[in-house]
Amino acid sequence: MEVTRRQAATALALAVLPCAGCGVVSKLGGANPADSADATASGHAAASPSAIAVPSESVPASPAAAALPLAGAIVGIDPGHNGGNFTDPGFINQLIWNGREQETCDTCGTETATGYTEAQFNFNVASYLHADLISRGATVVVTRRSNDGVGPCVNRRAQIINHAHADVAIDIHADGGPTWGRGFTVLEPVADGPNNSVITSSVQFGATVRAALLEHTAMPESDYYGHDGVIFRNDLAGLNLTTVPKVLIECGNMPNVTDATLLVTPSFQRDLARAFAEAITKFLASA
Ligand SMILES: [Zn+2]
């Protein structure tokens, strides 16, 4: 379908604020603020999309674990938004400092035309990635443990991963771009002070993630946002405040029917997780 310049400009303007908006009435259950309270550092246990398992006690690493490719590594995962965000607009709309300016604590994220929410997608991919990383021997820090809570705010998410001294971190999202646009985009930080020491490493990690997505998933590079699947952003707390190498991935465009068909499919979500695990392993091996 032909797209006018004005339509394209409007769509691109919308794409500048990915995942924004809380006008969606979610079908998910009530909020559980306790879930948003803190990070999970886990050295074992498998995860499922219903919850990221939290160990009750630490278990010494076995000799076999020490030989795993990510033994000794700390990896941060931030599944964007939260399934209960729509229940507490006062909390979600509060202003926080993102390192350059004020922005809202969070949004509700976007969704597909059939109502599959970005928060659920992000959480599922994060859960699969969590399991993959644990199986490779990593210690994993997550910013939320379920998809029925509220928050935490985006600045708090950055702090959780910074305070864990993660070796690398990934923010998982899907975009709310124009319906005609397809593909993934890697969002990379711009130097602003707090993140100065991790710009080069984040760009290297982003290139590794981009290559892994092309190799291991069916999602193409974005045809509406950024260039060659990459864009630099200086207006997001997760990138502005990071002190560890980090990128934010828009894994696809939820309003696009072709992308949505992939994004809602568990096998594709697992492919994404595998691509991220491969990229993290490759990046840390070369660091
Ligand atoms: Zn998002």
Coordinates of C-alpha atoms and ligand atoms in Angstrom, one line a residue:
M1 CA 0.0 0.0 0.0
E2 CA 1.2 3.4 -0.9
V3 CA 2.2 5.5 2.1
T4 CA 2.2 9.3 1.9
R5 CA 5.1 11.4 3.1
R6 CA 2.8 12.7 5.9
Q7 CA 1.8 9.3 7.0
A8 CA 5.4 8.2 7.0
A9 CA 6.4 11.2 9.0
T10 CA 3.7 10.6 11.5
A11 CA 4.6 7.0 11.8
L12 CA 8.3 7.8 12.3
A13 CA 7.3 10.4 15.0
L14 CA 5.4 7.7 16.8
A15 CA 8.3 5.3 16.5
V16 CA 10.6 7.8 18.3
L17 CA 8.7 6.9 21.5
P18 CA 8.5 3.2 21.3
C19 CA 6.1 1.3 23.5
A20 CA 4.5 4.5 24.8
G21 CA 0.9 4.8 26.0
C22 CA -1.3 3.5 28.8
G23 CA -4.6 3.6 27.0
V24 CA -4.7 -0.2 26.6
V25 CA -7.0 -2.0 28.9
S26 CA -5.2 -5.2 29.7
K27 CA -6.9 -8.5 30.2
L28 CA -4.3 -9.5 32.7
G29 CA -4.9 -9.8 36.5
G30 CA -4.4 -7.3 39.2
A31 CA -1.2 -5.6 40.3
N32 CA 1.2 -7.1 42.8
P33 CA 3.6 -4.3 43.8
A34 CA 5.7 -6.7 45.8
D35 CA 6.9 -8.1 42.5
S36 CA 8.4 -4.8 41.5
A37 CA 10.3 -4.3 44.6
D38 CA 13.7 -5.7 43.8
A39 CA 16.1 -7.6 41.6
T40 CA 16.6 -11.3 41.4
A41 CA 20.1 -12.7 41.4
S42 CA 20.0 -16.3 40.5
G43 CA 22.8 -18.8 40.0
H44 CA 20.6 -21.7 39.2
A45 CA 17.0 -23.0 38.6
A46 CA 15.1 -23.0 35.4
A47 CA 12.6 -20.3 34.4
S48 CA 9.2 -20.6 32.8
P49 CA 7.1 -17.8 31.3
S50 CA 4.8 -17.8 34.3
A51 CA 7.5 -16.8 36.7
I52 CA 11.3 -16.4 36.9
A53 CA 12.3 -18.8 39.6
V54 CA 14.0 -17.4 42.7
P55 CA 16.4 -19.6 44.6
S56 CA 15.9 -19.8 48.4
E57 CA 19.5 -20.4 49.1
S58 CA 22.8 -20.3 47.2
V59 CA 24.3 -23.5 45.9
P60 CA 28.0 -23.8 45.4
A61 CA 29.0 -24.2 41.8
S62 CA 30.0 -27.7 40.8
P63 CA 33.3 -28.4 39.0
A64 CA 31.2 -29.0 35.8
A65 CA 29.6 -25.6 36.2
A66 CA 32.9 -23.9 36.3
A67 CA 33.6 -25.2 32.8
L68 CA 30.4 -23.7 31.3
P69 CA 30.9 -20.8 28.9
L70 CA 29.3 -18.2 31.1
A71 CA 30.7 -19.4 34.5
G72 CA 31.6 -16.4 36.6
A73 CA 29.7 -14.0 34.4
I74 CA 26.9 -11.7 35.7
V75 CA 24.2 -10.9 33.1
G76 CA 21.4 -8.4 33.5
I77 CA 18.0 -8.8 31.9
D78 CA 15.4 -6.1 31.8
P79 CA 12.0 -7.2 30.5
G80 CA 10.4 -3.9 29.5
H81 CA 7.2 -2.6 31.2
N82 CA 5.0 -4.9 33.5
G83 CA 1.6 -6.5 33.0
G84 CA 0.1 -4.6 35.9
N85 CA 1.3 -1.1 34.9
F86 CA -2.1 -0.1 33.7
T87 CA -3.6 -0.5 37.2
D88 CA -1.5 2.3 38.7
P89 CA -1.2 5.3 36.4
G90 CA -0.2 7.6 39.3
F91 CA 2.9 5.5 39.9
I92 CA 3.7 4.8 36.2
N93 CA 3.3 8.5 35.1
Q94 CA 5.5 9.9 37.9
L95 CA 8.5 11.8 36.5
I96 CA 12.0 10.4 37.0
W97 CA 15.4 11.8 36.0
N98 CA 16.9 9.8 33.1
G99 CA 20.3 11.3 33.1
R100 CA 19.5 14.1 30.6
E101 CA 15.9 15.1 31.3
Q102 CA 12.7 14.0 33.0
E103 CA 10.7 11.1 31.6
T104 CA 7.9 9.1 33.0
C105 CA 8.6 6.1 35.3
D106 CA 7.4 3.7 32.7
T107 CA 4.6 3.1 30.2
C108 CA 2.2 0.2 29.6
G109 CA 4.0 -0.8 26.4
T110 CA 2.4 -1.6 23.1
E111 CA 0.4 -4.6 21.8
T112 CA -0.5 -6.5 18.7
A113 CA -3.8 -5.9 16.8
T114 CA -5.2 -8.9 18.6
G115 CA -4.3 -7.6 22.1
Y116 CA -1.2 -9.7 22.9
T117 CA 0.7 -7.3 25.1
E118 CA 4.3 -6.2 24.8
A119 CA 4.8 -6.7 28.6
Q120 CA 3.9 -10.4 28.2
F121 CA 6.1 -10.8 25.2
N122 CA 9.1 -9.1 26.9
F123 CA 8.6 -11.3 30.0
N124 CA 8.4 -14.6 28.0
V125 CA 11.6 -13.8 26.1
A126 CA 13.3 -12.8 29.3
S127 CA 12.2 -16.1 30.9
Y128 CA 13.6 -18.2 28.1
L129 CA 16.8 -16.2 28.1
H130 CA 17.1 -16.5 31.8
A131 CA 17.0 -20.3 31.5
D132 CA 19.4 -20.3 28.6
L133 CA 21.9 -18.2 30.5
I134 CA 21.7 -20.3 33.7
S135 CA 22.3 -23.4 31.6
R136 CA 25.5 -21.7 30.4
G137 CA 26.6 -21.1 33.9
A138 CA 25.8 -17.3 34.3
T139 CA 24.5 -15.5 37.3
V140 CA 21.5 -13.6 36.1
V141 CA 20.0 -10.4 37.5
V142 CA 16.4 -9.5 36.4
T143 CA 14.5 -6.3 37.0
R144 CA 11.1 -8.0 37.5
R145 CA 10.1 -11.6 38.3
S146 CA 6.5 -11.8 37.1
N147 CA 4.2 -10.1 34.6
D148 CA 1.4 -9.1 37.0
G149 CA 3.2 -6.4 38.9
V150 CA 3.7 -2.6 38.6
G151 CA 7.1 -1.1 37.6
P152 CA 9.8 -0.8 38.7
C153 CA 10.5 2.6 37.1
V154 CA 13.1 2.7 34.3
N155 CA 15.7 4.5 36.4
R156 CA 15.3 1.9 39.1
R157 CA 15.7 -0.9 36.5
A158 CA 19.0 0.6 35.4
Q159 CA 20.2 0.9 39.1
I160 CA 19.3 -2.8 39.8
I161 CA 21.6 -3.9 37.0
N162 CA 24.3 -1.4 37.8
H163 CA 24.4 -2.4 41.5
A164 CA 24.7 -6.0 40.5
H165 CA 27.9 -5.1 38.5
A166 CA 26.6 -7.0 35.5
D167 CA 29.2 -7.8 32.9
V168 CA 26.6 -7.1 30.2
A169 CA 22.9 -6.4 30.1
I170 CA 19.9 -6.4 27.7
D171 CA 16.6 -4.5 27.8
I172 CA 13.9 -6.5 26.0
H173 CA 11.1 -4.7 24.2
A174 CA 8.9 -4.8 21.1
D175 CA 8.0 -1.6 19.2
G176 CA 4.7 0.1 18.5
G177 CA 5.6 1.5 15.1
P178 CA 3.6 2.0 11.9
T179 CA 1.5 -0.9 10.8
W180 CA 3.4 -1.1 7.5
G181 CA 6.8 -1.2 9.2
R182 CA 8.7 -4.4 9.9
G183 CA 11.7 -5.6 11.8
F184 CA 14.0 -5.4 14.8
T185 CA 16.1 -2.4 16.0
V186 CA 19.1 -2.3 18.4
L187 CA 19.0 0.9 20.5
E188 CA 22.4 2.0 21.7
P189 CA 23.5 4.6 24.3
V190 CA 25.0 8.0 23.7
A191 CA 27.7 9.3 26.0
D192 CA 26.2 11.5 28.8
G193 CA 28.5 11.1 31.8
P194 CA 27.2 8.1 33.8
N195 CA 27.5 5.8 30.8
N196 CA 30.7 7.2 29.2
S197 CA 32.8 4.2 30.0
V198 CA 30.5 1.7 28.4
I199 CA 29.7 3.4 25.1
T200 CA 32.3 1.5 23.0
S201 CA 31.5 -1.8 24.6
S202 CA 27.8 -1.3 24.2
V203 CA 28.2 -0.6 20.5
Q204 CA 30.3 -3.8 20.2
F205 CA 27.6 -5.7 22.0
G206 CA 24.9 -4.2 19.9
A207 CA 26.7 -5.3 16.7
T208 CA 27.0 -8.8 18.1
V209 CA 23.3 -8.9 19.0
R210 CA 22.3 -7.6 15.5
A211 CA 24.3 -10.3 13.9
A212 CA 22.9 -13.0 16.1
L213 CA 19.3 -11.9 15.4
L214 CA 19.9 -12.1 11.7
E215 CA 21.5 -15.5 12.1
H216 CA 19.2 -17.2 14.5
T217 CA 15.8 -15.6 14.0
A218 CA 13.3 -15.0 11.2
M219 CA 13.0 -11.3 12.0
P220 CA 14.6 -8.8 9.5
E221 CA 16.2 -5.5 10.3
S222 CA 13.8 -2.6 10.7
D223 CA 12.6 -1.0 7.5
Y224 CA 11.1 2.0 9.3
Y225 CA 13.4 2.9 12.2
G226 CA 17.1 3.5 12.5
H227 CA 19.7 2.4 9.9
D228 CA 20.8 -1.2 9.3
G229 CA 18.9 -2.3 12.4
V230 CA 20.6 0.2 14.7
I231 CA 19.8 3.6 16.3
F232 CA 21.4 5.7 19.0
R233 CA 19.1 7.0 21.7
N234 CA 20.0 9.7 24.3
D235 CA 16.5 9.9 25.9
L236 CA 16.1 6.6 27.6
A237 CA 17.0 6.0 31.3
G238 CA 18.0 2.5 30.7
L239 CA 20.7 3.6 28.3
N240 CA 21.5 7.0 29.8
L241 CA 22.1 5.7 33.3
T242 CA 23.8 2.4 32.6
T243 CA 27.3 1.8 33.9
V244 CA 27.5 -1.7 32.3
P245 CA 27.5 -2.5 28.6
K246 CA 23.9 -2.5 27.5
V247 CA 21.6 -2.3 24.6
L248 CA 17.8 -2.1 24.3
I249 CA 16.2 -4.3 21.6
E250 CA 13.0 -3.7 19.8
C251 CA 12.5 -7.3 18.8
G252 CA 9.9 -6.5 16.1
N253 CA 7.0 -4.2 15.4
M254 CA 3.8 -5.4 17.2
P255 CA 1.2 -3.5 15.1
N256 CA 2.6 -5.1 11.9
V257 CA 0.7 -8.3 11.2
T258 CA 3.7 -10.2 9.8
D259 CA 5.9 -9.3 12.8
A260 CA 3.1 -10.0 15.2
T261 CA 2.6 -13.5 13.9
L262 CA 6.2 -14.2 14.8
L263 CA 6.3 -12.2 18.1
V264 CA 3.4 -14.2 19.7
T265 CA 4.8 -17.6 18.8
P266 CA 6.7 -19.4 21.6
S267 CA 9.2 -21.0 19.2
F268 CA 10.1 -17.5 17.9
Q269 CA 10.4 -16.2 21.4
R270 CA 12.8 -19.1 22.1
D271 CA 14.8 -18.2 19.0
L272 CA 15.2 -14.7 20.2
A273 CA 16.4 -15.9 23.6
R274 CA 18.9 -18.2 21.9
A275 CA 20.1 -15.3 19.7
F276 CA 20.6 -13.1 22.8
A277 CA 22.3 -15.9 24.7
E278 CA 24.7 -16.6 21.8
A279 CA 25.4 -12.8 21.5
I280 CA 26.1 -12.5 25.2
T281 CA 28.4 -15.5 25.2
K282 CA 30.3 -14.3 22.2
F283 CA 30.6 -10.7 23.5
L284 CA 31.9 -11.9 26.9
A285 CA 34.3 -14.3 25.3
S286 CA 35.9 -11.4 23.4
A287 CA 35.8 -8.9 26.2
Ligands
ZN1 ZN 8.6 -1.3 25.3

